[in-house]
Amino acid sequence: LADIGIHPCDEVEPLENLESRTHWIKNPAGVIHLLAESG
């Protein structure tokens, strides 16, 4: 992801559900999908 300009950032809108956040972190494809929706 770093190669295409996506870097970890704790300042992106935090998710209210910590379990959901853990799910996104464990699922790289999900992270990309989440970033696309929030962008």
Short mmCIF file of C-alpha atoms in Angstrom, two decimals:
data_model
loop_
_atom_site.label_atom_id
_atom_site.label_comp_id
_atom_site.label_asym_id
_atom_site.label_seq_id
_atom_site.Cartn_x
_atom_site.Cartn_y
_atom_site.Cartn_z
CA LEU A 1 0.00 0.00 0.00
CA ALA A 2 2.89 2.37 0.71
CA ASP A 3 3.94 2.02 -2.92
CA ILE A 4 0.68 3.60 -4.08
CA GLY A 5 0.73 6.36 -1.48
CA ILE A 6 -1.42 4.84 1.25
CA HIS A 7 0.16 5.09 4.69
CA PRO A 8 -1.09 4.23 8.18
CA CYS A 9 -2.62 7.28 9.82
CA ASP A 10 -4.25 7.45 13.24
CA GLU A 11 -5.74 10.85 12.41
CA VAL A 12 -8.24 9.48 9.92
CA GLU A 13 -11.78 9.51 11.33
CA PRO A 14 -11.68 6.99 14.18
CA LEU A 15 -14.18 4.16 14.09
CA GLU A 16 -16.53 4.10 17.06
CA ASN A 17 -16.51 0.31 17.24
CA LEU A 18 -13.06 -0.92 18.27
CA GLU A 19 -13.90 -4.48 17.19
CA SER A 20 -14.73 -3.15 13.74
CA ARG A 21 -11.43 -1.27 13.59
CA THR A 22 -9.58 -4.47 14.45
CA HIS A 23 -11.48 -6.23 11.67
CA TRP A 24 -10.41 -3.63 9.12
CA ILE A 25 -6.78 -3.81 10.22
CA LYS A 26 -6.80 -7.60 9.84
CA ASN A 27 -8.38 -7.38 6.39
CA PRO A 28 -6.23 -5.33 3.97
CA ALA A 29 -8.88 -5.49 1.25
CA GLY A 30 -11.38 -4.19 3.79
CA VAL A 31 -9.09 -1.29 4.65
CA ILE A 32 -8.90 -0.30 0.98
CA HIS A 33 -12.69 -0.52 0.74
CA LEU A 34 -13.11 1.57 3.91
CA LEU A 35 -10.69 4.22 2.63
CA ALA A 36 -12.56 4.35 -0.68
CA GLU A 37 -15.90 4.85 1.08
CA SER A 38 -14.62 7.51 3.48
CA GLY A 39 -12.78 9.33 0.70
#
